[in-house]
């Protein structure tokens, strides 16, 4: 046993190094998970299939490729986010691997942030791969590059990261199964919330209208991230609209992560 | 109380858990206070469910007490974040990221501890060697056996050369060689000036290693003190073995004894003190019997432990020394 040098030990690097280490480890965990490759292989297969789908159907073929392809990227992305995201924190608590991390000089919020960042990097990789595949298929079929596919995929990616933040929040206080169910429920609600508010807003009761608009601000509005129609129908998205989307993402995601960190701060591990 | 200042100071810890939503909370720790001084090796004993792991979790901020405080290195609150760099902790039945190899895991630990890359590498190799995992460093933790995980748990606790080492049942799941290794490591830590606090069920280890012992019973501190202080340095009894006297049985006029028994050809007599022993030797010598052996028997910590823990059912805790 070599004895330590006298005085307090030197600490290399700070918060950023620890968060990045946890993120890198989470990334490594997900890319060593076979489920990821199964889902990803299936997704790329389906995106490839759009080629033949376009052949079978009438109408504007490249549009169909973009439409079906982007929907695939969206749904497979959500599947990956939920499958990998639910186990994010709760599994570490269940398996007690977290004991070995949080007993080191690592503040709890850094752990939460690192986990979310790690999964977001995995999703960046998988979304980029799917988007690139779709872009190439679309280009080969139509002979025209469509940058809208990449922009719409970026929107999907932001939605996935927001779902990761939500899954992180749930997994700090419930089991993996429950947090998966809650996250999926919020995913569905998030795409319907504009409709829900429209129904609520038509109510005669002021209370119902207040509650429905309250819910609108509380629940995530995931339609914000839907740029698919813009691509499919060739409508250009204004830069302001894109900036608004990014702003909404930053505010809502930040608030959710902050809440997750606060809840996690005083958690007792069993 | 302890020389060189206290490294761990635990004061009036209380902790209860809600087992069911509407059921009464069960008290797990009830006013537990103790301290561990610099360069001490302190053993933490208690039956299953006594609250040892709970206390150790509170010390490591993995759980929070209902009331009471924990001070480490004389600091508490926010300052304890920095002091965690000076602690090595091994949880009960440690579990690791199974997709990593042993060395990859130690690399992660080094980065989280704020160690430099080269220093981490050097220490990781040395610690894997020390705990007997040198050959398994590149193997995925998924393939580790229970005892290997236990050893890796020890390696990560010692990686950053901490001043205070807290171990929750370090010997459990280890083979005899492994237990010897852990004993040797704890002794080395002591000679290197470190402080060690560990829970265990293996009392012989406590007797061999610990300067002091803390005995916990159903959430209350039952006793605290040196092993000698708890056991008492007094001789429990003296056992004399005589050859059978040729003149037959011992008569009614024999000196006082605790127990008198026959074993094969021998007479075994237990007496309370040296005076009685001398009386017996003189008496038996007069009858032509030879003294074969004489042993002073001191109580073992194990006996004290069993006696204390069984003697408290519904009773008050007593304090030793
Ligand atoms: N998360 C929890 N929820 C409810 N009860 C708990 C929880 N953790 C511990 N307990 C209870 O607290 C008591 C003490 O548990 P603890 O794990 O501290 O015991 P221990 O002394 O470490 O025992 P062992 O020697 O078996 O490891 C037990 O009765 C246990 O049931
Ligand atoms: Mg225990």
XYZ file of C-alpha atoms and ligand atoms in Angstrom:
623
model
C 0.000 0.000 0.000
C 1.662 3.216 -1.032
C 0.966 5.950 1.455
C -0.561 9.143 0.130
C 1.244 12.434 -0.072
C 0.523 14.700 2.875
C -2.164 17.326 2.576
C -5.470 17.147 0.773
C -5.392 15.090 -2.423
C -5.242 16.937 -5.692
C -8.502 16.750 -7.586
C -8.137 16.750 -11.354
C -10.801 18.362 -13.423
C -14.133 19.403 -12.072
C -17.795 19.024 -12.591
C -17.543 18.776 -16.374
C -15.115 15.862 -16.268
C -17.355 13.910 -13.893
C -20.541 14.572 -15.872
C -18.770 13.582 -19.087
C -17.404 10.412 -17.454
C -20.888 9.382 -16.359
C -22.267 10.306 -19.788
C -19.535 8.330 -21.548
C -20.182 5.343 -19.327
C -23.919 5.532 -20.035
C -23.206 5.776 -23.751
C -20.982 2.724 -23.459
C -23.705 0.872 -21.563
C -26.270 1.531 -24.282
C -24.002 0.711 -27.227
C -23.061 -2.560 -25.540
C -26.751 -3.407 -25.214
C -27.915 -5.863 -27.866
C -31.505 -4.559 -27.784
C -30.250 -1.348 -29.374
C -28.926 -3.221 -32.409
C -32.066 -5.264 -32.825
C -34.245 -2.163 -32.879
C -31.795 -0.278 -35.060
C -31.483 -3.099 -37.601
C -35.246 -3.327 -37.811
C -35.542 0.430 -38.249
C -33.015 0.531 -41.090
C -34.776 -2.412 -42.715
C -38.113 -0.594 -42.611
C -36.564 2.609 -43.972
C -35.066 0.566 -46.803
C -38.479 -0.968 -47.479
C -39.976 2.463 -48.269
C -38.301 2.106 -51.651
C -40.575 -0.790 -52.532
C -43.538 0.799 -50.824
C -43.190 3.780 -53.117
C -43.171 1.475 -56.121
C -46.458 -0.064 -55.059
C -48.368 3.126 -54.452
C -49.697 5.895 -56.592
C -48.997 9.553 -56.292
C -45.866 11.383 -55.423
C -43.454 8.656 -54.647
C -40.633 10.584 -53.000
C -43.167 12.189 -50.659
C -44.277 8.789 -49.515
C -40.702 7.786 -48.886
C -40.172 10.904 -46.771
C -43.460 10.469 -44.928
C -43.131 6.773 -44.073
C -39.406 7.090 -43.463
C -39.714 9.980 -41.015
C -42.563 8.232 -39.214
C -40.295 5.188 -38.862
C -37.450 7.296 -37.496
C -39.876 8.849 -35.028
C -41.421 5.604 -33.775
C -38.196 3.604 -33.647
C -36.483 6.529 -31.931
C -39.202 6.600 -29.288
C -38.853 2.836 -28.850
C -35.111 3.163 -28.288
C -35.521 6.159 -25.984
C -38.106 4.389 -23.852
C -36.413 0.973 -23.811
C -33.065 2.389 -22.832
C -34.321 5.408 -20.935
C -36.521 3.714 -18.385
C -33.688 1.658 -17.004
C -31.515 4.738 -16.919
C -31.619 5.662 -13.249
C -34.011 3.162 -11.706
C -31.860 0.201 -12.702
C -28.836 1.762 -11.060
C -30.861 2.189 -7.898
C -32.291 -1.349 -8.057
C -28.929 -2.947 -8.716
C -27.155 -0.654 -6.244
C -24.491 0.262 -8.774
C -25.345 3.805 -7.764
C -23.792 3.243 -4.318
C -20.375 3.086 -5.898
C -20.892 6.307 -7.835
C -22.592 8.534 -5.277
C -20.230 7.562 -2.462
C -17.503 9.238 -4.516
C -17.204 13.012 -4.752
C -20.045 13.188 -7.280
C -23.028 15.448 -6.509
C -26.300 13.744 -7.276
C -27.381 16.250 -9.906
C -24.205 15.485 -11.857
C -25.223 11.847 -11.917
C -28.703 12.694 -13.257
C -27.300 15.105 -15.841
C -24.633 12.622 -16.906
C -27.135 9.815 -17.378
C -29.433 12.004 -19.492
C -26.500 13.312 -21.538
C -25.199 9.796 -22.160
C -28.498 8.502 -23.468
C -28.935 11.630 -25.567
C -25.607 10.885 -27.270
C -26.723 7.348 -28.058
C -29.929 8.732 -29.542
C -27.937 11.267 -31.535
C -25.984 8.412 -33.070
C -28.995 6.232 -33.846
C -31.143 9.113 -35.156
C -28.292 10.328 -37.345
C -27.839 6.831 -38.735
C -31.536 6.449 -39.527
C -31.769 9.954 -40.986
C -28.719 9.392 -43.194
C -30.178 6.108 -44.447
C -33.483 7.754 -45.291
C -31.712 10.659 -46.937
C -29.759 8.285 -49.171
C -32.788 6.123 -50.044
C -34.772 9.252 -50.893
C -31.917 10.636 -52.962
C -31.382 7.397 -54.896
C -35.078 7.057 -55.651
C -35.891 10.649 -56.517
C -32.496 11.800 -57.733
C -32.840 14.937 -55.625
C -31.308 15.713 -52.235
C -33.912 16.728 -49.661
C -32.360 18.613 -46.710
C -35.824 18.786 -45.134
C -35.397 15.152 -44.115
C -32.412 16.109 -41.990
C -34.182 19.118 -40.469
C -37.240 17.032 -39.626
C -34.967 14.375 -38.105
C -33.373 17.051 -35.935
C -36.868 17.920 -34.688
C -37.479 14.256 -33.914
C -34.166 14.127 -32.077
C -35.127 17.062 -29.846
C -38.400 15.315 -29.030
C -36.485 12.146 -28.111
C -34.157 14.053 -25.809
C -37.173 15.640 -24.149
C -38.615 12.141 -23.641
C -35.287 11.099 -22.112
C -35.563 13.984 -19.656
C -39.099 12.889 -18.789
C -38.028 9.251 -18.424
C -35.189 10.390 -16.178
C -37.627 12.300 -14.007
C -39.890 9.275 -13.601
C -37.061 6.844 -13.074
C -35.759 8.860 -10.132
C -38.806 7.898 -8.092
C -40.588 4.900 -9.629
C -39.724 1.455 -10.908
C -38.603 0.877 -14.495
C -41.959 -0.560 -15.534
C -43.976 2.332 -14.138
C -41.645 4.941 -15.562
C -41.913 3.295 -18.994
C -45.682 3.441 -18.771
C -45.713 7.054 -17.585
C -43.277 8.102 -20.280
C -45.277 6.384 -23.015
C -48.469 7.957 -21.675
C -46.880 11.401 -21.793
C -45.638 10.684 -25.305
C -49.199 9.998 -26.462
C -50.656 12.911 -24.524
C -47.878 15.126 -25.828
C -49.013 14.528 -29.407
C -52.671 14.994 -28.566
C -52.401 17.900 -26.171
C -53.257 20.554 -28.769
C -56.469 18.642 -29.538
C -57.260 18.230 -25.866
C -56.884 21.932 -25.318
C -59.042 22.707 -28.324
C -61.820 20.551 -26.856
C -61.345 22.049 -23.400
C -61.304 25.569 -24.770
C -64.739 25.034 -26.339
C -66.258 24.265 -22.954
C -68.767 26.732 -21.514
C -67.357 26.353 -18.025
C -64.578 28.816 -17.254
C -63.064 26.337 -14.800
C -62.718 23.673 -17.497
C -61.145 26.221 -19.829
C -58.695 27.272 -17.097
C -57.788 23.694 -16.280
C -57.323 22.789 -19.927
C -55.039 25.726 -20.595
C -53.187 24.963 -17.346
C -52.673 21.411 -18.545
C -51.503 22.702 -21.895
C -48.628 24.510 -20.240
C -47.882 21.660 -17.836
C -47.964 18.754 -20.284
C -45.383 18.560 -23.028
C -46.561 19.675 -26.434
C -44.640 17.292 -28.662
C -46.346 18.415 -31.879
C -43.992 21.380 -31.693
C -41.240 19.057 -32.864
C -43.191 17.664 -35.788
C -41.609 19.078 -38.949
C -42.682 16.156 -41.097
C -45.584 17.871 -42.827
C -43.292 20.689 -43.759
C -41.062 18.260 -45.605
C -43.741 16.072 -47.095
C -45.811 18.946 -48.416
C -42.839 21.069 -49.220
C -43.753 23.863 -46.817
C -40.718 25.701 -45.644
C -40.347 26.247 -41.947
C -39.370 29.736 -40.959
C -36.234 30.269 -38.950
C -38.303 31.842 -36.176
C -40.437 28.742 -35.915
C -37.316 26.578 -35.606
C -35.890 28.893 -32.960
C -39.178 28.677 -31.068
C -38.973 24.899 -31.175
C -35.438 24.924 -29.777
C -36.459 27.423 -27.110
C -39.429 25.300 -26.055
C -37.165 22.266 -25.907
C -34.585 24.032 -23.746
C -37.136 25.438 -21.291
C -39.273 22.346 -20.907
C -36.350 19.898 -20.873
C -34.408 22.060 -18.449
C -37.365 22.333 -16.084
C -37.975 18.563 -16.160
C -34.313 17.781 -15.494
C -34.173 20.339 -12.718
C -37.169 18.711 -11.062
C -35.522 15.288 -11.470
C -32.355 16.560 -9.781
C -34.309 18.127 -6.925
C -36.279 14.932 -6.306
C -33.124 12.882 -6.472
C -31.178 15.083 -4.091
C -32.756 13.765 -0.874
C -33.593 10.272 -2.050
C -32.888 7.383 0.324
C -31.463 4.346 -1.411
C -32.870 1.140 -0.051
C -11.894 10.444 23.697
C -9.694 9.238 20.889
C -6.170 10.388 20.198
C -5.511 12.379 17.058
C -9.090 13.646 16.698
C -12.208 11.915 15.486
C -12.536 10.943 11.832
C -16.139 9.757 12.065
C -18.472 11.308 14.613
C -21.988 9.942 14.642
C -24.405 11.684 16.970
C -27.909 10.630 17.990
C -28.838 9.014 14.701
C -32.461 8.034 14.391
C -33.933 6.430 11.350
C -37.255 4.807 10.662
C -38.680 3.247 7.547
C -42.279 3.131 6.425
C -42.783 -0.491 5.482
C -46.326 0.019 4.293
C -48.123 3.207 3.562
C -50.628 2.950 6.408
C -48.576 0.862 8.806
C -46.549 2.299 11.608
C -43.006 3.224 10.714
C -40.467 0.783 11.998
C -37.559 2.240 13.879
C -34.268 1.024 12.489
C -31.822 3.236 14.373
C -32.547 4.626 17.800
C -30.227 7.297 19.109
C -26.986 5.793 17.884
C -23.821 7.731 18.727
C -20.207 6.743 18.382
C -16.951 7.999 17.020
C -13.972 6.569 15.228
C -10.597 8.155 15.897
C -7.691 8.711 13.564
C -5.750 5.573 12.680
C -8.191 3.360 14.543
C -9.576 0.106 13.238
C -13.126 -0.175 14.526
C -15.388 -3.181 14.108
C -19.147 -2.807 13.826
C -20.975 -5.840 15.142
C -24.628 -6.735 15.400
C -27.143 -9.372 14.419
C -28.831 -9.438 10.997
C -31.101 -6.435 10.756
C -29.464 -4.604 13.651
C -28.964 -1.521 11.486
C -25.287 -1.716 10.529
C -25.815 -1.205 6.808
C -28.284 1.583 7.480
C -25.724 3.399 9.639
C -23.014 2.931 7.022
C -25.327 4.219 4.295
C -26.058 7.320 6.339
C -22.328 7.895 6.811
C -21.943 7.750 3.030
C -24.961 9.988 2.356
C -26.814 7.225 0.536
C -29.593 7.550 3.085
C -30.577 10.402 5.366
C -31.372 10.152 9.069
C -34.641 11.371 10.583
C -32.489 13.226 13.077
C -28.925 13.254 14.267
C -25.689 14.192 12.547
C -22.646 12.624 10.971
C -19.368 14.521 10.900
C -16.441 13.268 8.851
C -12.960 14.695 9.324
C -14.548 17.226 11.647
C -16.751 18.702 8.893
C -20.380 18.321 8.126
C -22.970 19.585 5.676
C -21.804 20.929 2.341
C -18.132 20.567 3.177
C -18.599 16.821 3.225
C -18.705 16.799 -0.536
C -14.971 17.522 -0.682
C -14.234 15.116 2.145
C -15.678 12.250 0.137
C -12.468 12.214 -1.882
C -10.811 11.058 1.343
C -13.133 8.111 1.909
C -13.073 4.674 0.369
C -16.378 2.849 0.626
C -17.273 -0.713 -0.146
C -20.982 -1.506 0.087
C -22.514 -4.774 1.188
C -22.492 -7.226 -1.747
C -21.227 -4.664 -4.232
C -22.689 -4.793 -7.709
C -21.041 -3.313 -10.750
C -21.763 -2.304 -14.300
C -21.569 -5.749 -15.769
C -20.812 -4.498 -19.284
C -17.478 -3.089 -18.102
C -14.281 -4.958 -17.414
C -12.697 -4.706 -13.977
C -10.056 -2.271 -15.204
C -12.583 -0.147 -17.092
C -14.600 0.175 -13.908
C -11.566 1.286 -11.912
C -10.829 3.791 -14.686
C -14.304 5.268 -14.222
C -13.786 5.378 -10.455
C -10.489 7.200 -10.935
C -12.097 9.876 -13.117
C -14.963 10.346 -10.653
C -12.447 10.626 -7.826
C -10.618 13.343 -9.719
C -7.463 11.298 -10.201
C -5.187 11.777 -13.199
C -5.227 9.177 -15.948
C -1.761 7.833 -15.352
C -2.144 7.740 -11.586
C -5.459 5.881 -11.978
C -3.859 3.333 -14.255
C -0.931 2.737 -11.899
C -3.122 2.460 -8.800
C -5.680 0.270 -10.590
C -3.023 -2.231 -11.614
C -1.581 -2.256 -8.091
C -4.975 -2.666 -6.410
C -6.142 -5.445 -8.753
C -2.906 -7.200 -7.932
C -3.405 -6.594 -4.213
C -6.894 -8.088 -4.118
C -5.871 -11.042 -6.260
C -7.635 -10.008 -9.476
C -4.546 -9.257 -11.567
C -5.530 -11.879 -14.135
C -9.181 -10.796 -14.319
C -8.662 -7.089 -15.038
C -9.609 -7.414 -18.708
C -12.576 -9.693 -18.099
C -16.151 -8.406 -18.260
C -17.586 -8.060 -14.755
C -20.563 -10.072 -16.021
C -18.312 -13.112 -15.776
C -17.036 -12.427 -12.251
C -17.935 -14.757 -9.401
C -19.397 -13.456 -6.141
C -16.038 -13.448 -4.409
C -14.396 -11.697 -7.348
C -16.998 -8.923 -7.160
C -16.260 -8.625 -3.461
C -12.555 -8.262 -4.244
C -13.244 -5.675 -6.938
C -15.342 -3.824 -4.373
C -12.314 -3.639 -2.141
C -10.043 -2.563 -5.010
C -12.310 0.383 -5.902
C -12.522 1.400 -2.235
C -8.729 1.591 -1.986
C -8.045 2.969 -5.480
C -7.572 6.602 -4.492
C -5.539 5.802 -1.385
C -8.208 7.157 0.995
C -7.567 8.164 4.583
C -10.762 6.566 5.823
C -11.964 3.191 4.598
C -15.538 2.111 5.350
C -16.329 -1.501 4.523
C -19.699 -3.221 4.874
C -19.023 -6.902 5.492
C -15.763 -7.109 3.551
C -15.252 -10.774 4.367
C -18.605 -12.118 3.244
C -18.512 -14.420 0.260
C -14.735 -14.790 0.350
C -12.799 -18.040 0.438
C -10.340 -18.597 3.328
C -7.476 -17.185 1.271
C -9.544 -14.144 0.411
C -10.344 -13.562 4.057
C -6.671 -13.760 4.921
C -5.973 -11.197 2.176
C -8.599 -8.823 3.523
C -7.235 -9.181 7.038
C -3.753 -8.425 5.765
C -5.022 -5.413 3.817
C -6.775 -3.999 6.879
C -3.587 -4.444 8.932
C -1.582 -2.714 6.216
C -4.047 0.177 6.178
C -3.624 0.500 9.919
C 0.165 0.598 9.661
C -0.053 3.116 6.815
C -1.870 5.449 9.205
C -5.347 5.003 7.740
C -8.612 4.708 9.631
C -10.835 1.675 9.043
C -14.459 1.156 10.025
C -16.008 -2.145 9.017
C -19.048 -4.214 9.806
C -18.796 -7.954 10.071
C -20.262 -11.105 11.520
C -16.913 -12.801 11.884
C -15.869 -12.226 15.447
C -12.427 -13.730 15.184
C -11.606 -11.058 12.615
C -12.708 -8.387 15.034
C -10.546 -9.850 17.762
C -7.580 -10.044 15.458
C -7.895 -6.620 13.819
C -9.871 -4.118 15.818
C -8.753 -1.513 18.296
C -12.346 -0.973 19.256
C -15.711 -2.570 18.757
C -19.201 -1.112 18.510
C -21.988 -3.544 19.214
C -25.396 -2.719 17.802
C -28.604 -4.447 18.824
C -31.903 -3.751 17.095
C -30.957 -0.202 16.282
C -29.447 0.657 19.637
C -25.835 0.787 20.618
C -25.389 -1.942 23.151
C -21.710 -1.623 23.900
C -18.611 0.168 22.730
C -15.035 -0.321 23.769
C -11.782 -2.082 23.165
C -11.933 -5.803 22.590
C -10.092 -6.301 25.879
C -12.400 -3.864 27.620
C -15.484 -5.660 26.403
C -14.156 -9.082 27.103
C -12.519 -8.085 30.362
C -8.962 -9.014 31.053
C -9.954 -11.176 33.959
C -9.431 -14.850 33.879
C -12.771 -16.608 33.632
C -11.547 -19.803 35.263
C -8.514 -22.037 35.538
C -8.728 -25.535 34.236
C -6.601 -28.205 35.972
C -6.144 -31.672 34.609
C -4.975 -34.410 37.008
C -4.252 -38.026 36.422
C -6.744 -40.260 38.242
C -5.554 -40.758 41.797
C -4.659 -44.396 42.576
C -6.647 -44.150 45.806
C -9.927 -43.812 43.919
C -12.491 -41.008 43.854
C -12.093 -37.590 45.305
C -13.547 -37.326 48.763
C -16.075 -34.886 50.212
C -13.420 -32.662 51.747
C -12.116 -31.285 48.449
C -11.335 -27.577 47.910
C -13.910 -25.350 46.170
C -14.351 -25.708 42.411
C -16.698 -24.621 39.633
C -16.865 -27.923 37.902
C -15.459 -31.361 38.446
C -15.538 -33.956 35.697
C -13.883 -37.048 34.427
C -12.408 -37.392 30.970
C -10.961 -40.791 30.094
C -8.237 -41.357 32.685
C -8.136 -37.763 33.782
C -9.914 -35.586 36.279
C -10.741 -32.146 34.985
C -11.292 -29.454 37.590
C -12.307 -25.877 36.963
C -11.476 -23.421 39.731
C -12.051 -19.761 40.136
C -8.573 -18.521 40.995
C -4.932 -19.353 41.604
C -5.433 -19.862 45.359
C -8.005 -22.560 44.755
C -5.730 -24.073 42.131
C -2.925 -24.334 44.664
C -5.239 -25.998 47.185
C -6.240 -28.545 44.566
C -2.649 -29.231 43.537
C -1.622 -29.810 47.158
C -4.625 -31.997 47.863
C -4.352 -34.133 44.748
C -0.588 -34.374 45.119
C -1.144 -35.833 48.577
C -3.285 -38.513 47.000
C -0.606 -39.495 44.494
C -2.235 -37.795 41.516
C -0.117 -35.845 39.048
C -0.942 -32.438 37.565
C -0.976 -32.861 33.793
C -1.881 -29.386 32.686
C -3.156 -26.062 33.870
C -4.810 -23.489 31.584
C -6.071 -19.996 32.219
C -9.274 -19.483 30.266
C -10.311 -15.981 29.281
C -13.738 -15.326 27.776
C -13.952 -14.884 24.010
C -15.615 -11.916 22.361
C -17.951 -14.374 20.747
C -19.304 -15.469 24.126
C -19.716 -11.879 25.259
C -21.505 -11.119 22.012
C -23.917 -14.011 22.330
C -24.502 -13.314 26.003
C -25.142 -9.608 25.435
C -27.419 -10.075 22.502
C -29.463 -12.855 24.066
C -29.561 -11.135 27.440
C -31.326 -8.078 26.113
C -34.636 -9.442 24.990
C -36.919 -6.745 26.386
C -34.154 -5.533 28.686
C -32.135 -2.353 28.790
C -28.909 -1.991 26.890
C -25.817 -1.934 29.010
C -22.649 -0.090 28.286
C -19.238 -1.580 28.645
C -15.944 -0.202 29.952
N -35.304 0.505 2.558
C -35.814 -0.068 3.654
N -37.141 -0.111 3.873
C -37.647 -0.665 4.977
N -36.921 -1.243 5.943
C -35.590 -1.245 5.794
C -34.961 -0.668 4.651
N -33.639 -0.828 4.785
C -33.442 -1.466 5.943
N -34.614 -1.728 6.557
C -34.771 -2.404 7.851
O -33.820 -1.876 8.722
C -33.316 -2.867 9.569
C -31.813 -2.817 9.570
O -31.321 -3.171 8.302
P -29.768 -3.158 7.984
O -29.621 -3.543 6.563
O -29.189 -1.878 8.422
O -29.232 -4.336 8.918
P -27.776 -4.941 9.061
O -27.368 -4.721 10.473
O -26.896 -4.417 8.007
O -28.054 -6.491 8.836
P -27.177 -7.616 8.089
O -26.222 -8.111 9.094
O -28.186 -8.649 7.730
O -26.534 -6.991 6.902
C -33.894 -4.191 9.094
O -34.911 -4.563 9.989
C -34.468 -3.869 7.762
O -35.637 -4.591 7.557
Mg -25.860 -5.236 6.449
